[in-house]
Short mmCIF file of C-alpha atoms and ligand atoms in Angstrom, two decimals:
data_model
loop_
_atom_site.label_atom_id
_atom_site.label_comp_id
_atom_site.label_asym_id
_atom_site.label_seq_id
_atom_site.Cartn_x
_atom_site.Cartn_y
_atom_site.Cartn_z
CA MET S 1309 -46.63 72.21 -52.45
CA LEU S 1310 -48.92 72.93 -55.81
CA GLN S 1311 -52.43 73.45 -55.18
CA GLN S 1312 -54.86 72.90 -58.07
CA ALA S 1313 -56.12 76.10 -56.74
CA LYS S 1314 -53.43 77.84 -57.46
CA ILE S 1315 -52.40 75.97 -60.40
CA ASP S 1316 -55.62 77.16 -61.68
CA GLU S 1317 -55.39 80.77 -60.84
CA PHE S 1318 -51.77 80.70 -62.50
CA LYS S 1319 -53.10 79.35 -65.61
CA SER S 1320 -55.81 82.24 -65.75
CA ARG S 1321 -52.51 84.52 -66.08
CA PHE S 1322 -50.13 82.33 -68.07
CA ARG S 1323 -50.49 82.55 -72.04
CA GLY S 1324 -48.36 79.66 -73.05
CA GLU S 1325 -49.05 75.88 -72.11
CA VAL S 1326 -49.05 74.01 -69.15
CA VAL S 1327 -48.50 70.54 -69.16
CA ALA S 1328 -49.09 68.47 -65.47
CA PRO S 1329 -48.87 64.62 -65.53
CA GLY S 1330 -52.06 62.43 -67.19
CA ASP S 1331 -52.07 65.65 -70.09
CA ALA S 1332 -51.39 63.80 -73.59
CA GLY S 1333 -48.15 65.56 -74.26
CA TYR S 1334 -46.80 64.89 -70.32
CA ASP S 1335 -44.16 62.00 -70.93
CA ALA S 1336 -42.63 63.97 -74.39
CA ALA S 1337 -42.52 67.28 -72.21
CA ARG S 1338 -40.28 66.01 -69.17
CA LYS S 1339 -38.51 64.06 -71.90
CA VAL S 1340 -34.34 65.78 -71.96
CA TYR S 1341 -31.85 64.91 -74.49
CA ASN S 1342 -29.84 62.19 -72.32
CA ALA S 1343 -32.45 59.42 -72.10
CA MET S 1344 -30.41 58.01 -68.36
CA ILE S 1345 -32.28 60.94 -66.79
CA ASP S 1346 -35.98 59.93 -66.18
CA ARG S 1347 -38.06 62.93 -64.17
CA SER S 1348 -41.53 63.08 -63.18
CA PRO S 1349 -42.44 66.66 -62.47
CA GLY S 1350 -45.60 67.82 -60.91
CA LEU S 1351 -46.06 70.49 -63.83
CA ILE S 1352 -44.65 72.12 -66.99
CA ALA S 1353 -45.06 75.89 -67.83
CA ARG S 1354 -44.59 76.94 -71.41
CA CYS S 1355 -43.58 79.86 -71.29
CA ALA S 1356 -45.29 81.84 -74.77
CA ASP S 1357 -43.34 85.11 -73.37
CA VAL S 1358 -41.59 87.04 -70.73
CA ALA S 1359 -44.41 87.85 -68.71
CA ASP S 1360 -44.68 84.21 -68.81
CA VAL S 1361 -41.17 83.88 -67.30
CA ILE S 1362 -41.96 86.46 -64.55
CA GLU S 1363 -45.31 84.80 -63.75
CA ALA S 1364 -43.88 81.07 -63.85
CA VAL S 1365 -41.30 82.59 -61.49
CA ARG S 1366 -43.57 84.21 -59.14
CA PHE S 1367 -46.05 80.60 -59.51
CA GLY S 1368 -43.04 78.25 -58.48
CA ARG S 1369 -41.57 80.72 -54.93
CA GLU S 1370 -45.03 81.30 -54.46
CA SER S 1371 -45.85 78.05 -54.44
CA ASP S 1372 -42.63 77.08 -52.23
CA VAL S 1373 -41.50 74.25 -54.67
CA LEU S 1374 -38.33 72.93 -56.78
CA VAL S 1375 -38.26 75.02 -60.11
CA ALA S 1376 -35.99 73.32 -62.66
CA VAL S 1377 -35.57 75.90 -65.64
CA ARG S 1378 -34.89 74.06 -69.38
CA GLY S 1379 -33.81 75.76 -72.00
CA GLY S 1380 -32.61 73.09 -74.62
CA GLY S 1381 -33.00 70.03 -72.38
CA HIS S 1382 -29.70 69.00 -73.77
CA ASN S 1383 -27.64 68.93 -70.10
CA GLY S 1384 -26.07 65.58 -69.17
CA GLY S 1385 -27.02 65.63 -65.80
CA GLY S 1386 -30.32 66.79 -66.68
CA LEU S 1387 -30.21 70.18 -65.06
CA GLY S 1388 -33.20 71.11 -67.40
CA VAL S 1389 -36.00 68.51 -65.47
CA CYS S 1390 -36.67 68.03 -61.95
CA ASP S 1391 -38.62 65.57 -60.07
CA GLY S 1392 -42.11 66.64 -58.89
CA GLY S 1393 -42.19 70.61 -58.94
CA LEU S 1394 -42.12 73.06 -61.50
CA VAL S 1395 -40.50 72.65 -65.17
CA ILE S 1396 -40.27 76.37 -66.44
CA ASP S 1397 -39.42 75.63 -70.37
CA LEU S 1398 -38.21 78.33 -72.48
CA SER S 1399 -38.73 76.08 -75.88
CA ARG S 1400 -40.79 78.42 -77.37
CA LEU S 1401 -38.77 81.70 -76.05
CA ASN S 1402 -36.92 80.64 -79.79
CA GLY S 1403 -37.09 84.23 -82.04
CA VAL S 1404 -33.67 85.49 -83.38
CA ARG S 1405 -33.84 89.42 -84.55
CA VAL S 1406 -30.13 90.27 -86.27
CA ASP S 1407 -29.02 93.93 -87.10
CA PRO S 1408 -26.82 93.49 -89.91
CA ALA S 1409 -25.47 97.23 -89.31
CA ALA S 1410 -24.87 96.31 -85.72
CA ARG S 1411 -23.69 92.96 -86.36
CA THR S 1412 -25.76 91.97 -83.11
CA ALA S 1413 -27.92 89.64 -82.60
CA ARG S 1414 -30.87 89.66 -80.37
CA VAL S 1415 -31.33 85.71 -79.09
CA GLU S 1416 -34.51 84.46 -77.05
CA GLY S 1417 -33.10 82.02 -73.96
CA GLY S 1418 -35.06 78.90 -75.13
CA CYS S 1419 -33.47 79.31 -78.45
CA THR S 1420 -31.16 76.26 -79.53
CA TRP S 1421 -27.78 76.82 -82.27
CA GLY S 1422 -29.79 75.61 -85.42
CA ASP S 1423 -32.14 78.78 -84.67
CA VAL S 1424 -29.40 80.93 -84.42
CA ASP S 1425 -26.81 79.93 -87.03
CA HIS S 1426 -29.88 79.86 -89.59
CA ALA S 1427 -30.65 83.56 -88.70
CA THR S 1428 -27.55 84.88 -88.92
CA HIS S 1429 -26.07 83.23 -91.54
CA ALA S 1430 -28.24 84.80 -93.71
CA PHE S 1431 -26.42 87.84 -93.00
CA GLY S 1432 -23.17 85.83 -93.57
CA MET S 1433 -22.41 86.06 -90.27
CA ALA S 1434 -22.22 84.19 -86.68
CA THR S 1435 -21.05 84.00 -82.98
CA PRO S 1436 -19.68 80.65 -81.73
CA GLY S 1437 -21.98 78.03 -80.31
CA GLY S 1438 -22.68 74.80 -80.06
CA MET S 1439 -21.24 71.41 -82.34
CA ILE S 1440 -24.75 70.36 -82.67
CA SER S 1441 -27.62 71.87 -83.62
CA THR S 1442 -29.99 70.90 -81.25
CA THR S 1443 -28.37 72.47 -78.21
CA GLY S 1444 -29.63 75.36 -76.01
CA VAL S 1445 -28.06 78.34 -76.36
CA GLY S 1446 -28.99 78.71 -72.48
CA GLY S 1447 -27.40 76.43 -70.91
CA LEU S 1448 -24.22 76.40 -73.80
CA THR S 1449 -24.31 80.29 -72.95
CA LEU S 1450 -24.25 80.51 -69.45
CA GLY S 1451 -21.33 77.89 -68.84
CA GLY S 1452 -18.86 79.00 -71.29
CA GLY S 1453 -19.19 78.36 -74.80
CA ILE S 1454 -17.24 75.90 -76.44
CA GLY S 1455 -17.33 75.77 -80.50
CA TYR S 1456 -15.26 75.60 -83.75
CA LEU S 1457 -15.03 79.67 -83.52
CA THR S 1458 -13.00 79.96 -80.38
CA ARG S 1459 -10.07 79.87 -81.04
CA LYS S 1460 -10.44 83.00 -83.49
CA TYR S 1461 -13.52 84.71 -81.27
CA GLY S 1462 -13.34 83.37 -77.79
CA LEU S 1463 -15.86 81.55 -75.79
CA THR S 1464 -19.79 82.06 -76.28
CA ILE S 1465 -19.97 84.42 -73.33
CA ASP S 1466 -16.81 86.78 -74.82
CA ASN S 1467 -20.07 87.84 -77.41
CA VAL S 1468 -22.87 88.17 -74.60
CA LEU S 1469 -22.82 91.81 -75.16
CA GLU S 1470 -26.33 92.07 -72.89
CA ALA S 1471 -28.74 89.97 -71.25
CA ASP S 1472 -32.55 89.81 -70.23
CA MET S 1473 -33.21 88.12 -66.86
CA VAL S 1474 -36.07 87.48 -64.98
CA LEU S 1475 -34.69 87.50 -61.19
CA ALA S 1476 -35.88 84.94 -58.23
CA ASP S 1477 -37.53 87.71 -57.17
CA GLY S 1478 -39.92 87.93 -60.34
CA ARG S 1479 -37.71 91.20 -60.82
CA PHE S 1480 -37.38 91.92 -65.21
CA VAL S 1481 -33.75 93.60 -65.26
CA THR S 1482 -30.76 94.26 -68.26
CA VAL S 1483 -27.12 93.54 -67.63
CA GLY S 1484 -24.35 94.31 -69.38
CA PRO S 1485 -21.31 95.95 -69.19
CA GLN S 1486 -22.88 99.34 -67.34
CA GLN S 1487 -26.07 97.88 -65.94
CA ASN S 1488 -25.86 95.24 -63.36
CA GLU S 1489 -22.17 94.86 -64.06
CA ASP S 1490 -21.76 91.84 -61.33
CA LEU S 1491 -24.85 89.95 -62.87
CA TYR S 1492 -23.34 90.31 -66.05
CA TRP S 1493 -20.24 89.14 -64.70
CA ALA S 1494 -21.78 85.99 -62.93
CA ILE S 1495 -23.81 85.08 -66.00
CA ARG S 1496 -20.25 84.61 -68.28
CA GLY S 1497 -19.37 81.66 -66.51
CA GLY S 1498 -21.50 80.94 -63.66
CA GLY S 1499 -24.62 79.12 -65.20
CA GLY S 1500 -28.75 79.20 -64.17
CA ASN S 1501 -27.66 80.39 -60.67
CA PHE S 1502 -28.63 83.81 -61.34
CA GLY S 1503 -31.86 84.00 -62.64
CA ILE S 1504 -33.70 83.00 -66.43
CA VAL S 1505 -32.52 84.80 -69.02
CA THR S 1506 -35.13 86.04 -71.66
CA SER S 1507 -32.67 86.98 -74.47
CA PHE S 1508 -29.01 87.83 -75.22
CA LEU S 1509 -27.09 90.30 -77.51
CA PHE S 1510 -24.44 88.57 -78.80
CA ARG S 1511 -21.73 89.91 -80.88
CA LEU S 1512 -21.78 88.87 -84.99
CA HIS S 1513 -18.67 87.84 -86.96
CA PRO S 1514 -17.85 87.51 -90.84
CA VAL S 1515 -18.62 83.76 -90.92
CA ASP S 1516 -20.08 82.40 -93.93
CA THR S 1517 -18.46 79.52 -96.00
CA VAL S 1518 -15.79 77.63 -93.59
CA ASN S 1519 -13.12 74.82 -95.07
CA ALA S 1520 -13.78 72.13 -92.45
CA GLY S 1521 -14.25 68.16 -91.65
CA PRO S 1522 -12.64 65.52 -90.17
CA MET S 1523 -8.99 63.53 -90.77
CA PHE S 1524 -8.66 60.43 -89.10
CA TRP S 1525 -5.79 58.29 -88.03
CA PRO S 1526 -5.54 54.40 -86.98
CA MET S 1527 -6.51 54.24 -83.45
CA GLU S 1528 -2.72 52.43 -83.22
CA GLN S 1529 -1.37 56.04 -83.96
CA ALA S 1530 -3.12 57.76 -81.28
CA THR S 1531 -0.02 58.97 -79.26
CA GLU S 1532 2.13 60.08 -82.29
CA VAL S 1533 -1.90 62.14 -83.58
CA MET S 1534 -1.68 63.42 -80.05
CA GLN S 1535 1.70 64.00 -79.86
CA PHE S 1536 1.61 66.41 -82.69
CA TYR S 1537 -2.04 67.65 -82.29
CA ARG S 1538 -1.00 69.36 -78.94
CA GLU S 1539 1.88 71.16 -80.62
CA PHE S 1540 0.14 72.34 -83.65
CA ILE S 1541 -3.01 73.54 -82.09
CA VAL S 1542 -1.62 75.87 -79.65
CA ASN S 1543 1.09 77.46 -82.09
CA ALA S 1544 -2.03 77.35 -85.28
CA PRO S 1545 -3.24 80.71 -86.60
CA GLU S 1546 -6.74 81.32 -84.81
CA GLU S 1547 -8.54 80.96 -88.08
CA LEU S 1548 -8.04 77.73 -88.12
CA ASN S 1549 -9.95 75.25 -84.81
CA GLY S 1550 -9.68 71.27 -84.28
CA PHE S 1551 -10.59 69.08 -81.90
CA PHE S 1552 -9.51 66.20 -81.57
CA ALA S 1553 -11.64 62.88 -81.44
CA PHE S 1554 -11.26 59.05 -80.03
CA MET S 1555 -14.35 57.42 -82.43
CA THR S 1556 -15.82 54.62 -84.11
CA VAL S 1557 -16.54 54.88 -87.97
CA PRO S 1558 -20.36 55.00 -88.38
CA PRO S 1559 -21.47 52.93 -91.30
CA VAL S 1560 -22.72 55.17 -93.35
CA PRO S 1561 -21.97 56.09 -97.45
CA ILE S 1562 -19.62 58.88 -97.14
CA PHE S 1563 -17.07 56.76 -95.50
CA PRO S 1564 -15.20 54.40 -97.37
CA GLU S 1565 -16.56 50.97 -96.34
CA GLU S 1566 -13.50 49.35 -94.58
CA LEU S 1567 -13.75 51.61 -92.45
CA HIS S 1568 -16.90 51.01 -91.25
CA MET S 1569 -17.20 50.75 -87.49
CA LYS S 1570 -13.24 50.59 -87.24
CA GLN S 1571 -12.04 52.95 -84.36
CA VAL S 1572 -10.41 55.90 -85.30
CA CYS S 1573 -8.73 58.99 -83.93
CA GLY S 1574 -9.30 62.24 -85.55
CA ILE S 1575 -9.63 66.06 -85.98
CA VAL S 1576 -12.16 67.70 -86.97
CA TRP S 1577 -11.33 71.46 -88.09
CA CYS S 1578 -12.75 74.32 -89.04
CA HIS S 1579 -10.74 77.28 -90.61
CA THR S 1580 -12.94 80.59 -91.09
CA GLY S 1581 -10.01 81.83 -93.91
CA THR S 1582 -9.76 81.11 -97.20
CA ALA S 1583 -8.67 77.29 -99.25
CA SER S 1584 -5.51 78.64 -99.86
CA GLN S 1585 -5.20 80.05 -95.79
CA LEU S 1586 -6.22 76.67 -94.99
CA GLU S 1587 -3.31 75.09 -97.22
CA GLU S 1588 -0.90 77.52 -95.78
CA ALA S 1589 -2.12 76.57 -92.40
CA PHE S 1590 -1.76 73.05 -92.67
CA LYS S 1591 1.99 72.57 -94.07
CA PRO S 1592 2.67 71.56 -90.66
CA VAL S 1593 -0.60 68.83 -91.30
CA ARG S 1594 0.64 67.52 -94.42
CA LYS S 1595 4.14 67.12 -93.15
CA PHE S 1596 3.36 65.09 -89.92
CA ARG S 1597 2.07 61.77 -91.78
CA PRO S 1598 -1.49 61.13 -94.41
CA PRO S 1599 -4.29 60.52 -92.72
CA ILE S 1600 -6.42 57.23 -93.74
CA PHE S 1601 -9.75 59.51 -94.25
CA GLU S 1602 -10.14 63.54 -94.89
CA PHE S 1603 -13.37 65.42 -95.69
CA VAL S 1604 -12.15 68.91 -95.42
CA GLY S 1605 -13.82 71.42 -97.65
CA ALA S 1606 -15.69 74.17 -98.18
CA MET S 1607 -19.13 74.27 -96.90
CA PRO S 1608 -21.94 76.61 -95.18
CA HIS S 1609 -20.99 77.03 -91.33
CA PRO S 1610 -24.35 76.06 -90.30
CA VAL S 1611 -23.67 72.70 -92.04
CA LEU S 1612 -20.68 72.22 -90.21
CA GLN S 1613 -22.74 73.20 -87.54
CA SER S 1614 -24.84 70.57 -87.54
CA MET S 1615 -22.76 67.84 -89.54
CA PHE S 1616 -22.60 65.02 -86.10
CA ASP S 1617 -26.58 65.91 -85.55
CA GLY S 1618 -27.84 62.75 -87.03
CA LEU S 1619 -25.56 60.41 -85.39
CA LEU S 1620 -26.56 62.25 -81.91
CA PRO S 1621 -30.15 61.99 -81.98
CA PRO S 1622 -31.96 62.86 -78.80
CA GLY S 1623 -32.90 59.61 -76.83
CA LEU S 1624 -29.29 58.15 -76.31
CA GLN S 1625 -27.85 57.03 -72.75
CA TRP S 1626 -24.95 59.43 -72.11
CA TYR S 1627 -22.92 59.78 -69.22
CA TRP S 1628 -20.37 62.78 -69.17
CA LYS S 1629 -16.74 62.86 -67.58
CA ALA S 1630 -14.76 65.69 -68.26
CA ASP S 1631 -11.03 67.69 -67.24
CA PHE S 1632 -9.43 70.91 -68.02
CA PHE S 1633 -5.95 70.46 -69.10
CA ASN S 1634 -3.51 73.23 -69.00
CA THR S 1635 -0.78 70.75 -72.05
CA LEU S 1636 -0.59 67.23 -72.66
CA SER S 1637 2.13 65.66 -71.02
CA ASP S 1638 3.11 62.05 -72.80
CA ARG S 1639 2.06 60.15 -69.83
CA ALA S 1640 -1.61 61.84 -70.05
CA ILE S 1641 -1.38 61.06 -73.86
CA THR S 1642 -0.73 57.32 -72.46
CA ALA S 1643 -3.41 56.91 -70.52
CA HIS S 1644 -5.48 58.76 -73.43
CA ALA S 1645 -4.25 56.16 -76.27
CA GLU S 1646 -5.02 53.17 -73.70
CA HIS S 1647 -8.39 53.95 -72.37
CA GLY S 1648 -9.46 55.35 -76.36
CA ALA S 1649 -8.84 52.03 -77.43
CA ARG S 1650 -11.45 50.71 -74.96
CA MET S 1651 -14.22 52.38 -76.26
CA PRO S 1652 -17.25 50.59 -75.21
CA THR S 1653 -19.94 51.20 -77.81
CA PRO S 1654 -19.60 52.84 -81.49
CA LEU S 1655 -20.86 56.46 -80.40
CA SER S 1656 -19.23 56.51 -77.22
CA THR S 1657 -16.17 59.13 -77.82
CA MET S 1658 -13.69 61.42 -76.31
CA HIS S 1659 -13.17 64.99 -76.85
CA LEU S 1660 -10.53 67.46 -76.72
CA TYR S 1661 -11.55 71.22 -77.61
CA PRO S 1662 -8.81 73.97 -77.62
CA ILE S 1663 -9.82 76.56 -75.29
CA ASN S 1664 -6.87 78.94 -76.26
CA GLY S 1665 -6.06 81.99 -78.97
CA ALA S 1666 -8.81 84.64 -78.31
CA ALA S 1667 -10.08 82.64 -75.24
CA HIS S 1668 -7.27 83.34 -73.24
CA ARG S 1669 -7.11 86.93 -73.84
CA VAL S 1670 -9.49 87.27 -71.44
CA GLY S 1671 -8.56 86.41 -68.11
CA SER S 1672 -9.31 84.10 -65.36
CA ALA S 1673 -11.43 87.03 -62.82
CA ASP S 1674 -13.03 89.17 -65.91
CA THR S 1675 -15.69 86.75 -66.18
CA ALA S 1676 -16.71 83.71 -63.61
CA PHE S 1677 -15.20 81.19 -66.26
CA SER S 1678 -12.33 80.54 -64.49
CA TYR S 1679 -9.69 78.12 -66.51
CA ARG S 1680 -8.31 80.92 -69.00
CA ASP S 1681 -4.96 79.20 -68.43
CA ALA S 1682 -6.29 76.37 -69.56
CA ASP S 1683 -5.43 75.22 -73.68
CA PHE S 1684 -8.10 72.32 -73.42
CA ALA S 1685 -11.08 70.75 -72.60
CA GLU S 1686 -11.96 67.66 -72.68
CA VAL S 1687 -15.17 65.79 -72.37
CA ILE S 1688 -15.42 61.81 -72.23
CA GLY S 1689 -18.80 60.51 -73.31
CA GLY S 1690 -19.92 56.91 -72.60
CA ILE S 1691 -23.45 57.04 -75.21
CA ASP S 1692 -25.48 54.05 -76.37
CA PRO S 1693 -28.80 54.13 -77.71
CA ASP S 1694 -29.41 50.64 -74.98
CA PRO S 1695 -29.73 51.14 -71.46
CA ALA S 1696 -28.98 47.59 -70.92
CA ASN S 1697 -25.49 49.06 -71.68
CA LYS S 1698 -25.53 52.07 -68.70
CA ASP S 1699 -23.01 49.85 -66.59
CA ARG S 1700 -20.87 49.60 -69.41
CA ILE S 1701 -20.53 53.19 -70.78
CA ILE S 1702 -20.65 54.31 -67.21
CA GLY S 1703 -17.64 52.65 -65.89
CA TRP S 1704 -15.53 53.09 -69.25
CA ALA S 1705 -16.01 56.57 -68.69
CA ARG S 1706 -15.24 56.78 -64.82
CA ALA S 1707 -12.11 54.55 -65.75
CA TYR S 1708 -11.20 56.38 -68.45
CA TRP S 1709 -11.07 59.49 -66.12
CA GLU S 1710 -9.65 58.80 -63.37
CA ALA S 1711 -6.57 57.44 -65.24
CA THR S 1712 -6.46 60.98 -67.29
CA HIS S 1713 -7.91 63.01 -64.26
CA PRO S 1714 -4.27 63.12 -62.57
CA PHE S 1715 -2.64 64.99 -65.02
CA GLY S 1716 -5.79 68.13 -65.45
CA ALA S 1717 -5.53 71.16 -63.90
CA GLY S 1718 -8.05 70.73 -61.47
CA GLY S 1719 -11.95 71.18 -62.56
CA ALA S 1720 -13.55 70.85 -65.18
CA TYR S 1721 -16.08 72.68 -67.81
CA VAL S 1722 -19.32 72.77 -65.99
CA ASN S 1723 -21.20 71.73 -69.11
CA PHE S 1724 -19.59 68.89 -69.67
CA VAL S 1725 -20.48 66.63 -66.39
CA MET S 1726 -23.08 65.06 -64.63
CA ASP S 1727 -24.65 66.73 -61.77
CA GLU S 1728 -21.35 65.91 -59.81
CA GLY S 1729 -22.07 68.23 -56.76
CA GLN S 1730 -20.32 70.72 -54.63
CA GLU S 1731 -16.84 69.49 -55.24
CA THR S 1732 -16.64 69.59 -58.63
CA VAL S 1733 -18.97 73.00 -59.38
CA ARG S 1734 -16.03 74.75 -56.71
CA ALA S 1735 -13.43 72.97 -57.81
CA SER S 1736 -14.51 74.18 -61.56
CA TYR S 1737 -14.97 77.82 -60.25
CA ARG S 1738 -11.87 78.06 -58.41
CA GLY S 1739 -10.51 81.56 -57.28
CA ASN S 1740 -14.06 82.87 -58.85
CA TYR S 1741 -16.73 80.54 -56.20
CA SER S 1742 -16.73 83.20 -53.16
CA ARG S 1743 -17.33 85.85 -55.74
CA LEU S 1744 -20.69 84.28 -57.31
CA ALA S 1745 -21.19 83.14 -53.58
CA ALA S 1746 -21.83 86.56 -52.50
CA ILE S 1747 -23.34 87.39 -56.00
CA LYS S 1748 -25.85 84.48 -55.45
CA ALA S 1749 -26.83 85.93 -52.04
CA THR S 1750 -27.82 88.89 -53.59
CA TYR S 1751 -29.83 87.75 -56.05
CA ASP S 1752 -31.23 84.40 -55.05
CA PRO S 1753 -30.23 84.91 -51.13
CA THR S 1754 -33.09 81.51 -50.81
CA ASN S 1755 -30.92 79.23 -53.48
CA PHE S 1756 -34.44 79.06 -55.94
CA PHE S 1757 -32.44 78.56 -58.77
CA LYS S 1758 -31.20 75.17 -57.55
CA VAL S 1759 -31.29 72.72 -59.62
CA ASN S 1760 -27.83 73.36 -62.06
CA GLN S 1761 -24.31 73.58 -61.08
CA ASN S 1762 -25.02 75.49 -57.80
CA ILE S 1763 -23.23 78.23 -56.13
CA GLN S 1764 -24.91 78.26 -53.10
CA PRO S 1765 -25.10 81.86 -51.36
CA ALA S 1766 -22.54 82.70 -49.43
CA SER S 1767 -24.56 83.49 -46.05
CA ALA S 1768 -25.97 80.04 -46.39
CA ARG S 1769 -22.74 78.26 -47.43
CA SER S 1770 -21.44 79.91 -44.37
CA ALA S 1771 -24.14 78.84 -41.93
CA GLY S 1772 -24.04 75.68 -43.36
CA ALA S 1773 -26.44 75.04 -45.66
C1 FAD B 1083 -25.18 66.61 -77.89
C2 FAD B 1083 -24.02 67.49 -77.36
C3 FAD B 1083 -23.78 68.65 -78.02
C4 FAD B 1083 -22.98 69.44 -76.99
N1 FAD B 1083 -22.00 70.35 -77.67
C5 FAD B 1083 -21.23 71.31 -76.96
C6 FAD B 1083 -20.68 72.18 -77.78
O1 FAD B 1083 -20.08 72.31 -78.59
N2 FAD B 1083 -20.16 73.08 -76.64
C7 FAD B 1083 -19.76 73.62 -75.25
O2 FAD B 1083 -20.01 74.35 -74.63
N3 FAD B 1083 -21.00 72.38 -75.22
C8 FAD B 1083 -21.86 71.90 -75.51
N4 FAD B 1083 -22.56 70.80 -75.28
C9 FAD B 1083 -23.22 70.95 -73.54
C10 FAD B 1083 -24.12 71.86 -73.48
O3 FAD B 1083 -23.60 73.09 -73.54
C11 FAD B 1083 -24.98 71.70 -71.97
O4 FAD B 1083 -25.40 70.44 -71.88
C12 FAD B 1083 -25.72 72.23 -71.42
O5 FAD B 1083 -26.32 72.49 -70.25
C13 FAD B 1083 -26.74 72.31 -72.64
O6 FAD B 1083 -27.96 73.70 -72.94
P1 FAD B 1083 -29.32 73.51 -72.78
O7 FAD B 1083 -30.27 74.86 -72.92
O8 FAD B 1083 -29.87 72.71 -74.00
O9 FAD B 1083 -29.58 72.54 -71.58
P2 FAD B 1083 -30.89 72.53 -70.61
O10 FAD B 1083 -31.14 71.23 -69.89
O11 FAD B 1083 -32.29 72.97 -70.97
O12 FAD B 1083 -30.03 73.57 -69.82
C14 FAD B 1083 -28.71 73.19 -68.72
C15 FAD B 1083 -28.72 74.34 -67.80
O13 FAD B 1083 -28.51 75.91 -67.83
C16 FAD B 1083 -29.92 76.55 -67.45
N5 FAD B 1083 -30.36 76.96 -68.31
C17 FAD B 1083 -30.83 77.08 -69.59
N6 FAD B 1083 -31.20 78.33 -70.35
C18 FAD B 1083 -31.52 78.95 -69.52
C19 FAD B 1083 -31.41 80.19 -69.50
N7 FAD B 1083 -32.27 80.56 -70.63
N8 FAD B 1083 -32.02 81.28 -68.58
C20 FAD B 1083 -31.63 80.31 -67.53
N9 FAD B 1083 -31.13 79.17 -67.17
C21 FAD B 1083 -31.04 78.31 -68.08
C22 FAD B 1083 -31.11 75.53 -66.94
O14 FAD B 1083 -31.73 75.70 -65.94
C23 FAD B 1083 -30.18 73.95 -66.97
O15 FAD B 1083 -29.02 74.34 -65.24
C24 FAD B 1083 -22.89 69.92 -75.99
C25 FAD B 1083 -23.98 68.71 -75.40
C26 FAD B 1083 -24.77 67.60 -75.97
C27 FAD B 1083 -25.54 66.67 -75.27
#
């Protein structure tokens, strides 16, 4: 329980900002990106530095309350906030230091991808990250990290060289290939289960201007486009990435008026080579069938990374369902085409991300992220600004998922699901779950960090907790 005397004592040791119910900024501070999540923490501690994180962990433990850790606050299931208890908010830890000679970036645990791309682009470099610039580096990285650079440079976790962490007992450790190797393995896919990452050290790559953007085809051609895509993208040069999407064309000037509000299927491309290399790679695309809209061209990498920010501001209702796919069978494609054409609201969508190429060169047991053999990560997003449409978007996403799940690989990317519970978590880690549970038992035996896709400590699990 949070006691006022303890809160006062905590405040005297804490440099950042402490926000409590009744304070002027409380309502804004408790909000997360998904407006479907409405939780009221007992206290929000906005850390100013690593010392604050250590203090906040100690305070949470001594007070014996539920503790949530917030990075960018983008998690679909709202795992960056809790009801009652303490939120340890990292958003002020947003510094990035690029070492151009070593080609690395030290990124603090509360950064967004916009912070990282801005800082690294100045040096003509990047690391694989998320596709919306407001998404948090912390949650995205710890779950795996799928982005435009994944086929060429791997998942985000494949580029984590080292991380600084505060553990459940308040200890500060650095994890990497030569120190605390078990934790280094676990945080590359195992989420926020093992501690609070106060900074990551990322490997950078020479990515500056990219040739990128969307191509659309009519919704009625979804089956043919998906059949083409499933073969093409797994064999394309790794410089080329493209995710498949169902979407409704927004009524904005960049799109021709006759397409406004039309449901389409499309591919959003990103090529890290030259325009002529892209055209070479595109030869099969050009032969396939002409798109009804194309906006592929040269742009700075951060422009691509924030291209869809305006479409998806904070405060929308989101409901997520997900699966990995080893391949896309014709029957799966039939189900996709049927449910894609039933999108209930203009922002609702389904994305299929390729996770082959460099991501496949890491073994299933080399990091906690198990599905290295899957070719695609699917996310179905029921999205709308109006809370009155909540049931419609949930109903559509569930029905879509029920229809395609039987063709899936068994688990789902943990960052693309709501808070679905143990069955989904175990299916998503498969053979890695028991090792993760053993590491959890070593570093967090009381399950202090439990507001996440939770891995239960091995002993508690065997005791039936
Ligand atoms: C619009 C949008 C676009 C997205 N695009 C992509 C994408 O391109 N690729 C992709 O892979 N995913 C993507 N995602 C999914 C995203 O990876 C997850 O939502 C992720 O959980 C967001 O991380 P966060 O830090 O913003 O979230 P939060 O809600 O703050 O946190 C999520 C979880 O991570 C933990 N956590 C966060 N930071 C830390 C830290 N520093 N130390 C320890 N634990 C921490 C939290 O405790 C919580 O359990 C997207 C999500 C949205 C909403």
